[in-house]
Short mmCIF file of C-alpha atoms in Angstrom, two decimals:
data_model
loop_
_atom_site.label_atom_id
_atom_site.label_comp_id
_atom_site.label_asym_id
_atom_site.label_seq_id
_atom_site.Cartn_x
_atom_site.Cartn_y
_atom_site.Cartn_z
CA MET R 1 47.88 -250.54 -62.61
CA ILE R 2 46.40 -254.02 -64.06
CA GLU R 3 42.78 -254.59 -63.25
CA HIS R 4 41.47 -258.70 -64.13
CA VAL R 5 37.82 -258.38 -65.19
CA GLY R 6 35.36 -261.06 -65.66
CA GLY R 7 39.03 -262.69 -67.19
CA ALA R 8 39.86 -259.18 -69.85
CA VAL R 9 43.01 -257.58 -68.84
CA ILE R 10 42.34 -253.38 -68.32
CA PRO R 11 44.47 -251.03 -67.78
CA THR R 12 44.36 -248.58 -65.48
CA GLY R 13 47.14 -246.01 -65.57
CA PHE R 14 50.64 -246.00 -65.63
CA ASP R 15 52.54 -249.03 -64.66
CA VAL R 16 55.80 -247.49 -62.60
CA PRO R 17 58.77 -250.18 -63.02
CA VAL R 18 60.20 -252.27 -60.55
CA GLU R 19 63.93 -251.90 -62.07
CA PRO R 20 65.62 -248.85 -60.88
CA LEU R 21 66.03 -246.87 -64.74
CA ARG R 22 70.25 -248.07 -65.21
CA ARG R 23 72.39 -246.71 -67.43
CA ALA R 24 75.96 -246.14 -68.24
CA ALA R 25 78.57 -244.58 -70.76
CA HIS R 26 81.82 -244.91 -71.79
CA TYR R 27 84.14 -242.21 -72.44
CA THR R 28 87.70 -241.90 -73.47
CA GLY R 29 88.96 -238.24 -71.91
CA GLU R 30 88.79 -236.43 -75.13
CA GLN R 31 87.80 -232.68 -75.35
CA GLY R 32 83.99 -232.51 -74.79
CA CYS R 33 83.59 -235.49 -73.29
CA ILE R 34 82.56 -233.70 -70.06
CA ALA R 35 79.52 -231.99 -71.74
CA GLU R 36 78.72 -235.65 -72.85
CA ALA R 37 78.56 -236.99 -69.10
CA ARG R 38 76.38 -233.71 -68.23
CA SER R 39 74.45 -234.73 -71.70
CA PHE R 40 73.64 -238.15 -71.00
CA THR R 41 72.73 -237.63 -67.58
CA ALA R 42 70.73 -234.84 -68.19
CA HIS R 43 68.35 -237.17 -70.85
CA PHE R 44 68.48 -239.88 -68.12
CA VAL R 45 66.53 -237.45 -65.50
CA ASP R 46 64.48 -237.49 -68.57
CA GLN R 47 63.62 -240.78 -69.14
CA LEU R 48 63.16 -241.15 -65.27
CA ARG R 49 60.40 -238.66 -65.42
CA THR R 50 58.80 -240.38 -68.32
CA GLU R 51 58.91 -243.44 -66.84
CA TRP R 52 59.37 -243.85 -63.12
CA CYS R 53 57.33 -240.45 -63.93
CA ALA R 54 59.11 -238.63 -61.19
CA ARG R 55 58.46 -235.27 -60.04
CA ILE R 56 61.72 -233.95 -59.97
CA GLU R 57 62.64 -230.61 -58.80
CA ASP R 58 64.87 -227.89 -61.07
CA ARG R 59 66.66 -227.67 -57.93
CA ALA R 60 67.40 -231.85 -57.70
CA VAL R 61 68.34 -231.55 -61.55
CA GLU R 62 71.33 -228.88 -61.22
CA GLU R 63 72.51 -231.07 -58.21
CA VAL R 64 72.57 -234.34 -59.98
CA LEU R 65 74.27 -231.97 -62.97
CA LEU R 66 77.06 -230.87 -60.90
CA VAL R 67 77.69 -234.23 -59.46
CA VAL R 68 78.38 -235.57 -62.44
CA SER R 69 80.49 -232.72 -63.56
CA GLU R 70 82.79 -233.59 -60.53
CA LEU R 71 83.13 -236.63 -60.25
CA VAL R 72 83.39 -236.78 -64.42
CA THR R 73 86.02 -233.69 -64.36
CA ASN R 74 88.42 -235.82 -61.38
CA ALA R 75 88.20 -238.74 -63.45
CA ASP R 76 89.44 -236.99 -66.73
CA ARG R 77 91.84 -234.94 -65.14
CA HIS R 78 93.50 -237.82 -62.61
CA SER R 79 93.40 -241.61 -64.46
CA ASN R 80 95.28 -242.60 -66.77
CA GLY R 81 92.45 -243.57 -69.64
CA PRO R 82 89.06 -244.50 -70.51
CA TYR R 83 86.48 -243.99 -67.63
CA ILE R 84 82.66 -244.95 -66.89
CA LEU R 85 79.90 -243.06 -65.87
CA GLU R 86 76.80 -245.41 -64.76
CA LEU R 87 73.47 -243.93 -63.15
CA GLU R 88 71.11 -245.36 -61.74
CA GLY R 89 67.54 -243.94 -60.68
CA THR R 90 63.93 -244.23 -59.21
CA ASP R 91 61.04 -241.37 -58.76
CA THR R 92 63.11 -240.51 -55.22
CA SER R 93 67.07 -241.30 -55.98
CA VAL R 94 69.56 -241.28 -58.40
CA SER R 95 73.14 -243.00 -57.38
CA VAL R 96 75.96 -241.82 -59.72
CA TRP R 97 79.12 -244.17 -60.72
CA VAL R 98 82.11 -242.94 -62.17
CA TYR R 99 85.30 -245.90 -62.66
CA ASP R 100 88.10 -244.55 -63.32
CA SER R 101 91.82 -246.22 -64.29
CA SER R 102 93.35 -244.76 -61.57
CA ALA R 103 93.77 -247.32 -58.10
CA ALA R 104 94.73 -243.66 -56.41
CA LEU R 105 92.05 -242.55 -54.03
CA PRO R 106 90.64 -238.91 -54.00
CA ARG R 107 91.77 -236.18 -51.23
CA ARG R 108 88.62 -234.46 -49.78
CA PHE R 109 90.61 -230.99 -48.96
CA PRO R 110 89.09 -229.51 -45.33
CA ARG R 111 87.52 -226.21 -46.32
CA ASP R 112 88.94 -223.18 -47.13
CA PRO R 113 87.59 -220.30 -49.33
CA GLU R 114 90.63 -219.59 -50.10
CA ARG R 115 92.14 -222.11 -51.84
CA VAL R 116 91.54 -221.97 -56.33
CA GLY R 117 90.80 -225.52 -56.87
CA ARG R 118 90.18 -228.44 -55.36
CA HIS R 119 86.63 -227.98 -54.04
CA GLY R 120 85.19 -231.32 -56.56
CA LEU R 121 85.12 -233.61 -53.74
CA GLU R 122 83.62 -231.20 -51.13
CA ILE R 123 80.94 -230.20 -53.42
CA VAL R 124 79.94 -233.92 -54.57
CA HIS R 125 79.95 -234.83 -50.37
CA ALA R 126 77.96 -231.67 -49.74
CA LEU R 127 75.31 -232.40 -52.46
CA ALA R 128 74.96 -236.09 -51.75
CA ASP R 129 73.79 -238.41 -49.12
CA ARG R 130 76.38 -240.62 -49.33
CA VAL R 131 79.62 -240.97 -51.62
CA VAL R 132 81.39 -243.81 -51.09
CA VAL R 133 85.09 -244.19 -52.88
CA GLU R 134 86.63 -247.88 -53.03
CA ARG R 135 89.09 -249.89 -54.89
CA VAL R 136 88.07 -251.75 -58.08
CA PRO R 137 90.58 -254.40 -60.45
CA VAL R 138 90.77 -252.39 -62.69
CA GLY R 139 91.52 -248.56 -60.34
CA LYS R 140 88.40 -247.23 -58.28
CA ARG R 141 85.29 -245.93 -58.26
CA VAL R 142 83.25 -243.52 -56.87
CA CYS R 143 79.03 -243.36 -55.93
CA ALA R 144 77.50 -240.43 -55.35
CA VAL R 145 73.23 -241.36 -53.66
CA MET R 146 71.45 -238.58 -54.54
CA ARG R 147 67.65 -238.13 -52.78
CA LEU R 148 65.60 -236.18 -56.16
CA VAL R 149 62.75 -235.16 -53.52
CA ARG R 150 63.87 -233.24 -50.95
CA GLU R 151 61.47 -232.56 -47.65
#
């Protein structure tokens, strides 16, 4: 915040940004991309803590990292080319977008603890407050919106 006293500008503490923090990364699908996406996301969350003064619990960080891992893994396995991870966040929420070149929309399978694999979208739906899947001109994008603060 800034106060104006007698014409002088006096800083009074941290100013919280008005615009959400936004970052994006492009991945080729080569080995190590999923780990890079997790690292990119961890750095993003650290920026939220410093630039937005966000109080983010460790559990929320792990959930965001898991959602990124699942969405990027799906893009890596099911698309025919590179993919993009886009993050947007404030002190209360993070939106995770993953764009890939496949127009095939992901399928969410019914819950089945005996099924091996194909639990990624089930996990994303369990952790996110909202999940949107839509086709875009380059293929599709999947968006997961997650709250960082739980009541």
